[in-house]
mmCIF file of C-alpha atoms and ligand atoms in Angstrom:
data_model
loop_
_atom_site.group_PDB
_atom_site.id
_atom_site.type_symbol
_atom_site.label_atom_id
_atom_site.label_comp_id
_atom_site.label_asym_id
_atom_site.label_seq_id
_atom_site.Cartn_x
_atom_site.Cartn_y
_atom_site.Cartn_z
ATOM 1 C CA UNK W 910 3.763 1.023 -23.400
ATOM 2 C CA UNK W 911 3.054 0.706 -19.682
ATOM 3 C CA UNK W 912 0.403 -1.793 -18.533
ATOM 4 C CA UNK W 913 -2.778 -0.582 -16.800
ATOM 5 C CA UNK W 914 -3.002 -0.645 -13.002
ATOM 6 C CA UNK W 915 -6.249 -0.967 -11.027
ATOM 7 C CA UNK W 916 -6.090 0.047 -7.358
ATOM 8 C CA UNK W 917 -8.935 -1.077 -5.104
ATOM 9 C CA UNK W 918 -9.081 0.198 -1.539
ATOM 10 C CA UNK W 919 -9.564 2.883 1.062
ATOM 11 C CA UNK W 920 -9.508 6.665 0.911
ATOM 12 C CA UNK W 921 -9.092 8.518 4.233
ATOM 13 C CA UNK W 922 -8.554 12.058 5.341
ATOM 14 C CA UNK W 923 -5.595 11.863 7.737
ATOM 15 C CA UNK W 924 -5.612 14.040 10.834
ATOM 16 C CA UNK W 925 -1.951 14.078 11.799
ATOM 17 C CA UNK W 926 -0.769 15.172 15.243
ATOM 18 C CA UNK W 927 2.950 15.782 15.816
ATOM 19 C CA UNK W 928 4.022 14.631 19.286
ATOM 20 C CA UNK W 929 7.262 14.062 21.223
ATOM 21 C CA UNK W 930 6.613 10.468 22.304
ATOM 22 C CA UNK W 931 3.619 8.139 22.038
ATOM 23 C CA UNK W 932 1.149 8.551 24.943
ATOM 24 C CA UNK W 933 0.784 5.706 27.438
ATOM 25 C CA UNK W 934 -2.661 4.301 28.236
ATOM 26 C CA UNK W 935 -4.386 6.805 30.553
ATOM 27 C CA UNK W 936 -1.845 9.544 29.847
ATOM 28 C CA UNK W 937 -2.621 13.041 28.485
ATOM 29 C CA UNK W 938 0.084 14.697 26.418
ATOM 30 C CA UNK W 939 0.348 17.924 24.444
ATOM 31 C CA UNK W 940 0.765 17.736 20.668
ATOM 32 C CA UNK W 941 3.046 20.152 18.805
ATOM 33 C CA UNK W 942 0.940 20.606 15.671
ATOM 34 C CA UNK W 943 -2.057 19.195 13.798
ATOM 35 C CA UNK W 944 -2.542 18.962 10.028
ATOM 36 C CA UNK W 945 -4.939 17.347 7.553
ATOM 37 C CA UNK W 946 -3.447 15.286 4.710
ATOM 38 C CA UNK W 947 -5.088 13.144 1.991
ATOM 39 C CA UNK W 948 -4.405 9.498 2.849
ATOM 40 C CA UNK W 949 -5.826 5.986 3.009
ATOM 41 C CA UNK W 950 -3.747 2.988 1.991
ATOM 42 C CA UNK W 951 -5.592 2.489 -1.292
ATOM 43 C CA UNK W 952 -5.533 6.162 -2.256
ATOM 44 C CA UNK W 953 -1.866 6.518 -1.251
ATOM 45 C CA UNK W 954 -0.893 3.580 -3.449
ATOM 46 C CA UNK W 955 -2.953 5.040 -6.285
ATOM 47 C CA UNK W 956 -1.338 8.443 -5.789
ATOM 48 C CA UNK W 957 2.133 6.865 -5.879
ATOM 49 C CA UNK W 958 1.247 4.961 -9.055
ATOM 50 C CA UNK W 959 0.071 8.162 -10.731
ATOM 51 C CA UNK W 960 2.904 10.444 -9.553
ATOM 52 C CA UNK W 961 5.471 7.879 -10.638
ATOM 53 C CA UNK W 962 4.094 7.656 -14.158
ATOM 54 C CA UNK W 963 1.646 4.728 -14.032
ATOM 55 C CA UNK W 964 -1.581 4.519 -15.991
ATOM 56 C CA UNK W 965 -3.953 3.911 -13.095
ATOM 57 C CA UNK W 966 -7.631 3.756 -12.136
ATOM 58 C CA UNK W 967 -8.923 3.611 -8.569
ATOM 59 C CA UNK W 968 -12.053 1.947 -7.180
ATOM 60 C CA UNK W 969 -13.259 3.017 -3.734
ATOM 61 C CA UNK W 970 -15.883 5.133 -1.965
ATOM 62 C CA UNK W 971 -15.952 8.505 -0.208
ATOM 63 C CA UNK W 972 -18.728 10.428 1.543
ATOM 64 C CA UNK W 973 -20.501 13.426 -0.028
ATOM 65 C CA UNK W 974 -18.492 15.891 2.085
ATOM 66 C CA UNK W 975 -15.532 18.246 1.905
ATOM 67 C CA UNK W 976 -12.978 15.552 2.809
ATOM 68 C CA UNK W 977 -14.300 13.329 0.019
ATOM 69 C CA UNK W 978 -13.877 16.204 -2.460
ATOM 70 C CA UNK W 979 -10.303 16.885 -1.331
ATOM 71 C CA UNK W 980 -9.399 13.202 -1.683
ATOM 72 C CA UNK W 981 -10.796 13.018 -5.215
ATOM 73 C CA UNK W 982 -8.920 16.197 -6.105
ATOM 74 C CA UNK W 983 -5.643 14.885 -4.702
ATOM 75 C CA UNK W 984 -5.894 11.744 -6.863
ATOM 76 C CA UNK W 985 -6.940 13.711 -9.945
ATOM 77 C CA UNK W 986 -3.850 15.919 -9.412
ATOM 78 C CA UNK W 987 -1.760 12.730 -9.426
ATOM 79 C CA UNK W 988 -3.228 11.726 -12.808
ATOM 80 C CA UNK W 989 -5.464 8.949 -11.500
ATOM 81 C CA UNK W 990 -8.713 8.023 -13.190
ATOM 82 C CA UNK W 991 -11.209 8.738 -10.369
ATOM 83 C CA UNK W 992 -14.423 8.491 -12.395
ATOM 84 C CA UNK W 993 -15.473 5.171 -10.826
ATOM 85 C CA UNK W 994 -14.878 6.210 -7.201
ATOM 86 C CA UNK W 995 -18.396 6.539 -5.800
ATOM 87 C CA UNK W 996 -19.505 9.481 -3.673
ATOM 88 C CA UNK W 997 -21.978 8.115 -1.100
ATOM 89 C CA UNK W 998 -24.718 10.069 0.692
ATOM 90 C CA UNK W 999 -25.391 9.821 4.438
ATOM 91 C CA UNK W 1000 -22.007 8.438 5.372
ATOM 92 C CA UNK W 1001 -18.781 10.251 6.220
ATOM 93 C CA UNK W 1002 -15.532 9.935 4.293
ATOM 94 C CA UNK W 1003 -13.050 7.606 6.002
ATOM 95 C CA UNK W 1004 -10.699 9.212 8.503
ATOM 96 C CA UNK W 1005 -7.374 8.250 10.033
ATOM 97 C CA UNK W 1006 -6.089 9.682 13.316
ATOM 98 C CA UNK W 1007 -2.305 9.588 13.214
ATOM 99 C CA UNK W 1008 0.309 10.411 15.864
ATOM 100 C CA UNK W 1009 3.813 11.039 14.519
ATOM 101 C CA UNK W 1010 6.708 11.213 17.007
ATOM 102 C CA UNK W 1011 10.058 12.984 16.701
ATOM 103 C CA UNK W 1012 11.637 9.875 15.119
ATOM 104 C CA UNK W 1013 9.018 9.880 12.347
ATOM 105 C CA UNK W 1014 7.329 6.741 13.736
ATOM 106 C CA UNK W 1015 3.551 6.632 13.836
ATOM 107 C CA UNK W 1016 0.428 5.109 15.395
ATOM 108 C CA UNK W 1017 -2.775 5.090 13.333
ATOM 109 C CA UNK W 1018 -6.474 4.587 14.108
ATOM 110 C CA UNK W 1019 -8.794 4.376 11.080
ATOM 111 C CA UNK W 1020 -12.545 5.032 11.115
ATOM 112 C CA UNK W 1021 -13.735 3.446 7.876
ATOM 113 C CA UNK W 1022 -16.899 5.447 7.098
ATOM 114 C CA UNK W 1023 -17.616 5.301 3.341
ATOM 115 C CA UNK W 1024 -14.811 2.753 2.803
ATOM 116 C CA UNK W 1025 -17.242 0.169 4.198
ATOM 117 C CA UNK W 1026 -19.291 0.632 0.998
ATOM 118 C CA UNK W 1027 -16.370 -0.486 -1.165
ATOM 119 C CA UNK W 1028 -17.926 -3.944 -0.937
ATOM 120 C CA UNK W 1029 -18.388 -6.947 -3.232
ATOM 121 C CA UNK W 1030 -21.586 -5.533 -4.735
ATOM 122 C CA UNK W 1031 -19.834 -2.280 -5.668
ATOM 123 C CA UNK W 1032 -16.894 -4.211 -7.167
ATOM 124 C CA UNK W 1033 -19.241 -6.409 -9.198
ATOM 125 C CA UNK W 1034 -20.832 -3.238 -10.585
ATOM 126 C CA UNK W 1035 -17.369 -2.191 -11.793
ATOM 127 C CA UNK W 1036 -16.366 -5.399 -13.507
ATOM 128 C CA UNK W 1037 -15.335 -3.500 -16.633
ATOM 129 C CA UNK W 1038 -12.443 -1.927 -14.686
ATOM 130 C CA UNK W 1039 -11.231 -5.424 -13.738
ATOM 131 C CA UNK W 1040 -11.422 -6.479 -17.370
ATOM 132 C CA UNK W 1041 -9.587 -3.365 -18.579
ATOM 133 C CA UNK W 1042 -6.607 -3.568 -16.208
ATOM 134 C CA UNK W 1043 -3.436 -5.660 -16.375
ATOM 135 C CA UNK W 1044 -2.409 -5.413 -12.716
ATOM 136 C CA UNK W 1045 -4.572 -5.335 -9.574
ATOM 137 C CA UNK W 1046 -3.137 -3.833 -6.402
ATOM 138 C CA UNK W 1047 -5.200 -4.102 -3.240
ATOM 139 C CA UNK W 1048 -4.780 -3.738 0.544
ATOM 140 C CA UNK W 1049 -6.888 -4.847 3.537
ATOM 141 C CA UNK W 1050 -8.475 -1.609 4.764
ATOM 142 C CA UNK W 1051 -11.833 -2.590 3.203
ATOM 143 C CA UNK W 1052 -14.041 -5.621 4.001
ATOM 144 C CA UNK W 1053 -12.120 -8.894 3.621
ATOM 145 C CA UNK W 1054 -14.824 -10.498 1.464
ATOM 146 C CA UNK W 1055 -14.465 -7.599 -1.007
ATOM 147 C CA UNK W 1056 -10.661 -8.047 -1.010
ATOM 148 C CA UNK W 1057 -10.991 -11.776 -1.662
ATOM 149 C CA UNK W 1058 -13.623 -11.226 -4.362
ATOM 150 C CA UNK W 1059 -11.315 -8.733 -6.154
ATOM 151 C CA UNK W 1060 -8.377 -11.156 -6.011
ATOM 152 C CA UNK W 1061 -10.468 -14.056 -7.333
ATOM 153 C CA UNK W 1062 -11.913 -11.965 -10.146
ATOM 154 C CA UNK W 1063 -8.527 -10.572 -11.202
ATOM 155 C CA UNK W 1064 -7.016 -14.075 -11.103
ATOM 156 C CA UNK W 1065 -9.888 -15.482 -13.167
ATOM 157 C CA UNK W 1066 -9.240 -12.770 -15.763
ATOM 158 C CA UNK W 1067 -5.506 -13.582 -15.863
ATOM 159 C CA UNK W 1068 -4.326 -10.309 -14.276
ATOM 160 C CA UNK W 1069 -1.225 -9.838 -12.121
ATOM 161 C CA UNK W 1070 -2.314 -9.642 -8.465
ATOM 162 C CA UNK W 1071 -0.403 -7.625 -5.836
ATOM 163 C CA UNK W 1072 -1.743 -7.829 -2.264
ATOM 164 C CA UNK W 1073 -0.422 -5.472 0.385
ATOM 165 C CA UNK W 1074 -1.806 -7.232 3.490
ATOM 166 C CA UNK W 1075 -2.148 -4.093 5.591
ATOM 167 C CA UNK W 1076 -3.579 -4.056 8.143
ATOM 168 C CA UNK W 1077 -2.904 -7.797 8.342
ATOM 169 C CA UNK W 1078 -5.662 -10.225 9.295
ATOM 170 C CA UNK W 1079 -4.776 -13.295 11.366
ATOM 171 C CA UNK W 1080 -4.914 -15.430 8.259
ATOM 172 C CA UNK W 1081 -5.758 -15.321 4.583
ATOM 173 C CA UNK W 1082 -7.544 -18.389 3.145
ATOM 174 C CA UNK W 1083 -5.204 -20.769 1.277
ATOM 175 C CA UNK W 1084 -7.299 -20.659 -1.903
ATOM 176 C CA UNK W 1085 -6.769 -16.864 -2.000
ATOM 177 C CA UNK W 1086 -3.026 -17.085 -1.328
ATOM 178 C CA UNK W 1087 -2.639 -19.328 -4.391
ATOM 179 C CA UNK W 1088 -3.981 -16.522 -6.587
ATOM 180 C CA UNK W 1089 -1.451 -13.898 -5.498
ATOM 181 C CA UNK W 1090 1.567 -13.015 -7.622
ATOM 182 C CA UNK W 1091 3.166 -10.658 -5.068
ATOM 183 C CA UNK W 1092 2.312 -10.307 -1.379
ATOM 184 C CA UNK W 1093 4.017 -7.324 0.269
ATOM 185 C CA UNK W 1094 3.811 -7.442 4.090
ATOM 186 C CA UNK W 1095 6.085 -5.569 6.462
ATOM 187 C CA UNK W 1096 7.787 -7.708 9.116
ATOM 188 C CA UNK W 1097 4.907 -7.314 11.619
ATOM 189 C CA UNK W 1098 2.305 -8.266 9.034
ATOM 190 C CA UNK W 1099 4.405 -11.247 7.958
ATOM 191 C CA UNK W 1100 4.635 -12.404 11.585
ATOM 192 C CA UNK W 1101 0.863 -12.282 11.915
ATOM 193 C CA UNK W 1102 0.211 -14.095 8.630
ATOM 194 C CA UNK W 1103 2.879 -16.767 9.043
ATOM 195 C CA UNK W 1104 2.451 -17.363 12.761
ATOM 196 C CA UNK W 1105 6.239 -16.969 13.200
ATOM 197 C CA UNK W 1106 8.127 -14.208 14.919
ATOM 198 C CA UNK W 1107 9.778 -12.156 12.189
ATOM 199 C CA UNK W 1108 12.323 -9.912 13.933
ATOM 200 C CA UNK W 1109 15.611 -11.235 12.578
ATOM 201 C CA UNK W 1110 16.351 -11.679 8.878
ATOM 202 C CA UNK W 1111 16.470 -15.467 9.257
ATOM 203 C CA UNK W 1112 12.980 -15.425 10.849
ATOM 204 C CA UNK W 1113 11.722 -13.288 7.974
ATOM 205 C CA UNK W 1114 13.008 -15.853 5.457
ATOM 206 C CA UNK W 1115 11.168 -18.582 7.358
ATOM 207 C CA UNK W 1116 7.961 -16.537 7.612
ATOM 208 C CA UNK W 1117 8.086 -15.849 3.861
ATOM 209 C CA UNK W 1118 8.561 -19.579 3.184
ATOM 210 C CA UNK W 1119 5.276 -20.311 5.000
ATOM 211 C CA UNK W 1120 3.414 -18.123 2.492
ATOM 212 C CA UNK W 1121 5.371 -19.493 -0.496
ATOM 213 C CA UNK W 1122 4.506 -23.027 0.574
ATOM 214 C CA UNK W 1123 0.838 -22.022 0.524
ATOM 215 C CA UNK W 1124 1.107 -20.969 -3.116
ATOM 216 C CA UNK W 1125 1.974 -17.242 -3.169
ATOM 217 C CA UNK W 1126 4.400 -16.751 -6.065
ATOM 218 C CA UNK W 1127 6.547 -13.952 -4.582
ATOM 219 C CA UNK W 1128 6.820 -12.713 -1.000
ATOM 220 C CA UNK W 1129 8.249 -9.200 -0.833
ATOM 221 C CA UNK W 1130 8.820 -8.083 2.761
ATOM 222 C CA UNK W 1131 9.502 -4.443 3.609
ATOM 223 C CA UNK W 1132 11.646 -4.100 6.725
ATOM 224 C CA UNK W 1133 11.860 -0.334 7.253
ATOM 225 C CA UNK W 1134 15.393 1.051 7.291
ATOM 226 C CA UNK W 1135 16.765 -2.494 6.853
ATOM 227 C CA UNK W 1136 15.424 -2.479 3.264
ATOM 228 C CA UNK W 1137 13.416 -5.337 1.798
ATOM 229 C CA UNK W 1138 13.591 -9.053 1.089
ATOM 230 C CA UNK W 1139 12.196 -10.849 -1.958
ATOM 231 C CA UNK W 1140 11.586 -14.576 -1.578
ATOM 232 C CA UNK W 1141 10.407 -16.773 -4.442
ATOM 233 C CA UNK W 1142 11.228 -20.134 -5.993
ATOM 234 C CA UNK W 1143 14.472 -18.705 -7.405
ATOM 235 C CA UNK W 1144 15.694 -17.997 -3.873
ATOM 236 C CA UNK W 1145 16.094 -15.098 -1.459
ATOM 237 C CA UNK W 1146 17.344 -11.624 -2.343
ATOM 238 C CA UNK W 1147 17.929 -8.869 0.152
ATOM 239 C CA UNK W 1148 17.882 -5.199 -0.861
ATOM 240 C CA UNK W 1149 19.416 -2.334 1.105
ATOM 241 C CA UNK W 1150 17.595 0.962 1.295
ATOM 242 C CA UNK W 1151 19.164 4.443 1.299
ATOM 243 C CA UNK W 1152 20.036 5.723 4.742
ATOM 244 C CA UNK W 1153 17.985 8.861 5.385
ATOM 245 C CA UNK W 1154 16.725 10.741 8.451
ATOM 246 C CA UNK W 1155 12.981 10.059 8.565
ATOM 247 C CA UNK W 1156 10.560 12.903 9.250
ATOM 248 C CA UNK W 1157 7.338 10.887 8.917
ATOM 249 C CA UNK W 1158 7.159 7.235 7.854
ATOM 250 C CA UNK W 1159 3.378 7.363 7.221
ATOM 251 C CA UNK W 1160 2.641 5.858 3.775
ATOM 252 C CA UNK W 1161 6.240 4.697 3.196
ATOM 253 C CA UNK W 1162 4.855 1.208 2.519
ATOM 254 C CA UNK W 1163 2.135 2.637 0.282
ATOM 255 C CA UNK W 1164 4.691 4.575 -1.749
ATOM 256 C CA UNK W 1165 6.796 1.394 -2.025
ATOM 257 C CA UNK W 1166 3.797 -0.630 -3.239
ATOM 258 C CA UNK W 1167 2.627 1.968 -5.769
ATOM 259 C CA UNK W 1168 6.165 2.361 -7.107
ATOM 260 C CA UNK W 1169 6.620 -1.405 -7.322
ATOM 261 C CA UNK W 1170 3.366 -1.737 -9.307
ATOM 262 C CA UNK W 1171 4.485 0.985 -11.726
ATOM 263 C CA UNK W 1172 7.830 -0.716 -12.303
ATOM 264 C CA UNK W 1173 6.130 -4.098 -12.889
ATOM 265 C CA UNK W 1174 3.712 -2.359 -15.287
ATOM 266 C CA UNK W 1175 6.704 -1.032 -17.204
ATOM 267 C CA UNK W 1176 8.037 -4.563 -17.599
ATOM 268 C CA UNK W 1177 10.897 -4.270 -15.096
ATOM 269 C CA UNK W 1178 12.095 -7.534 -13.548
ATOM 270 C CA UNK W 1179 11.126 -7.946 -9.862
ATOM 271 C CA UNK W 1180 14.657 -7.125 -8.573
ATOM 272 C CA UNK W 1181 14.788 -3.909 -10.559
ATOM 273 C CA UNK W 1182 11.230 -3.042 -9.485
ATOM 274 C CA UNK W 1183 12.237 -3.426 -5.808
ATOM 275 C CA UNK W 1184 15.216 -1.096 -6.274
ATOM 276 C CA UNK W 1185 12.954 1.526 -7.892
ATOM 277 C CA UNK W 1186 10.397 1.186 -5.059
ATOM 278 C CA UNK W 1187 13.125 1.493 -2.403
ATOM 279 C CA UNK W 1188 14.374 4.742 -3.944
ATOM 280 C CA UNK W 1189 10.840 6.172 -4.099
ATOM 281 C CA UNK W 1190 10.049 5.359 -0.462
ATOM 282 C CA UNK W 1191 13.447 6.640 0.727
ATOM 283 C CA UNK W 1192 12.344 10.088 -0.478
ATOM 284 C CA UNK W 1193 8.804 9.685 0.892
ATOM 285 C CA UNK W 1194 9.933 9.247 4.519
ATOM 286 C CA UNK W 1195 11.853 12.530 4.505
ATOM 287 C CA UNK W 1196 8.626 14.539 4.174
ATOM 288 C CA UNK W 1197 5.438 14.992 6.218
ATOM 289 C CA UNK W 1198 2.050 13.536 5.292
ATOM 290 C CA UNK W 1199 0.884 10.602 3.181
ATOM 291 C CA UNK W 1200 0.110 11.615 -0.421
ATOM 292 C CA UNK W 1201 1.808 14.990 0.075
ATOM 293 C CA UNK W 1202 5.155 13.275 0.631
ATOM 294 C CA UNK W 1203 5.153 10.926 -2.392
ATOM 295 C CA UNK W 1204 7.850 11.946 -4.893
ATOM 296 C CA UNK W 1205 7.364 12.543 -8.606
ATOM 297 C CA UNK W 1206 8.922 10.320 -11.260
ATOM 298 C CA UNK W 1207 11.457 13.039 -12.099
ATOM 299 C CA UNK W 1208 12.644 13.160 -8.481
ATOM 300 C CA UNK W 1209 13.097 9.376 -8.300
ATOM 301 C CA UNK W 1210 14.813 9.153 -11.684
ATOM 302 C CA UNK W 1211 17.188 11.991 -10.728
ATOM 303 C CA UNK W 1212 18.113 10.230 -7.497
ATOM 304 C CA UNK W 1213 18.683 6.908 -9.237
ATOM 305 C CA UNK W 1214 20.932 8.487 -11.845
ATOM 306 C CA UNK W 1215 22.956 10.191 -9.052
ATOM 307 C CA UNK W 1216 23.346 7.115 -6.880
ATOM 308 C CA UNK W 1217 23.360 4.030 -9.118
HETATM 309 O O1 RIB A 2104 -0.497 3.630 5.262
HETATM 310 C C1 RIB A 2104 -0.765 4.927 5.733
HETATM 311 C C2 RIB A 2104 -2.238 5.183 5.728
HETATM 312 O O2 RIB A 2104 -2.845 4.309 6.650
HETATM 313 C C3 RIB A 2104 -2.642 6.565 6.148
HETATM 314 O O3 RIB A 2104 -2.681 7.482 5.097
HETATM 315 C C4 RIB A 2104 -3.988 6.323 6.819
HETATM 316 O O4 RIB A 2104 -5.060 6.880 6.131
HETATM 317 C C5 RIB A 2104 -4.128 4.814 6.955
HETATM 318 O O5 RIB A 2104 -4.960 4.307 5.995
#
């Protein structure tokens, strides 16, 4: 029986513009296409958890508008319990403005809107969902004090805590770091949090050590097409990822995090959970959009049985 996952975080409607190359400051360029996709780091991680077979509930806020409805529908289609996501009047649903270039790389600007109401007060009103879950997964696209409250509450209740520190703040208080079972930065986020440059693998090991020394139990760094690195007191393990031609890397990290949470919920050991998450995100990057590109459990299982 799979453990219960609680996802706390943002829901955004993504407005995605396909371009040749990123514009320079002061430059005007022509886009090739524009599309709307359900997104938001929290909602993407929830969607991945649901599509990959997890038993998951999401906490977050949307506006009382068409985008909010579409986002709730997208999560319901992925089998997520959305009944505690609040629909707020007089504030717009969060939006993300995303440029995707011909290499699948992106630049993102988020306007938080209703995500700003996913605050400590709202989380306190949903304490039952904290009590009912086994695993909390949270990112940093909502107010930091709400993120830290959620981590402290989940820790106090003895839950497994996964923090995806995206977008990364300059620092996370030491007393919060001690309460985290898995922190999952990419190399840029690790550089910001550790204060070390994290380009080469050796630098990444050193950056991860900074967080381990502050009390995080496992540091799991995603490094794009170079795979991922897991650092904990047992040592350092590096994982390759499948070589694919990316179409759009938006939400690759979210898919990885959601998949990792599902595998942990199923009782997989961390190494096995990383392999599962790598397979899921290697499919995700070959498709356009955030939630639209997240694979189903059948697709990931089929790929694993072909390639492992
Ligand atoms: O991680 C990708 C997500 O970041 C997008 O879906 C966008 O909404 C922003 O939150």
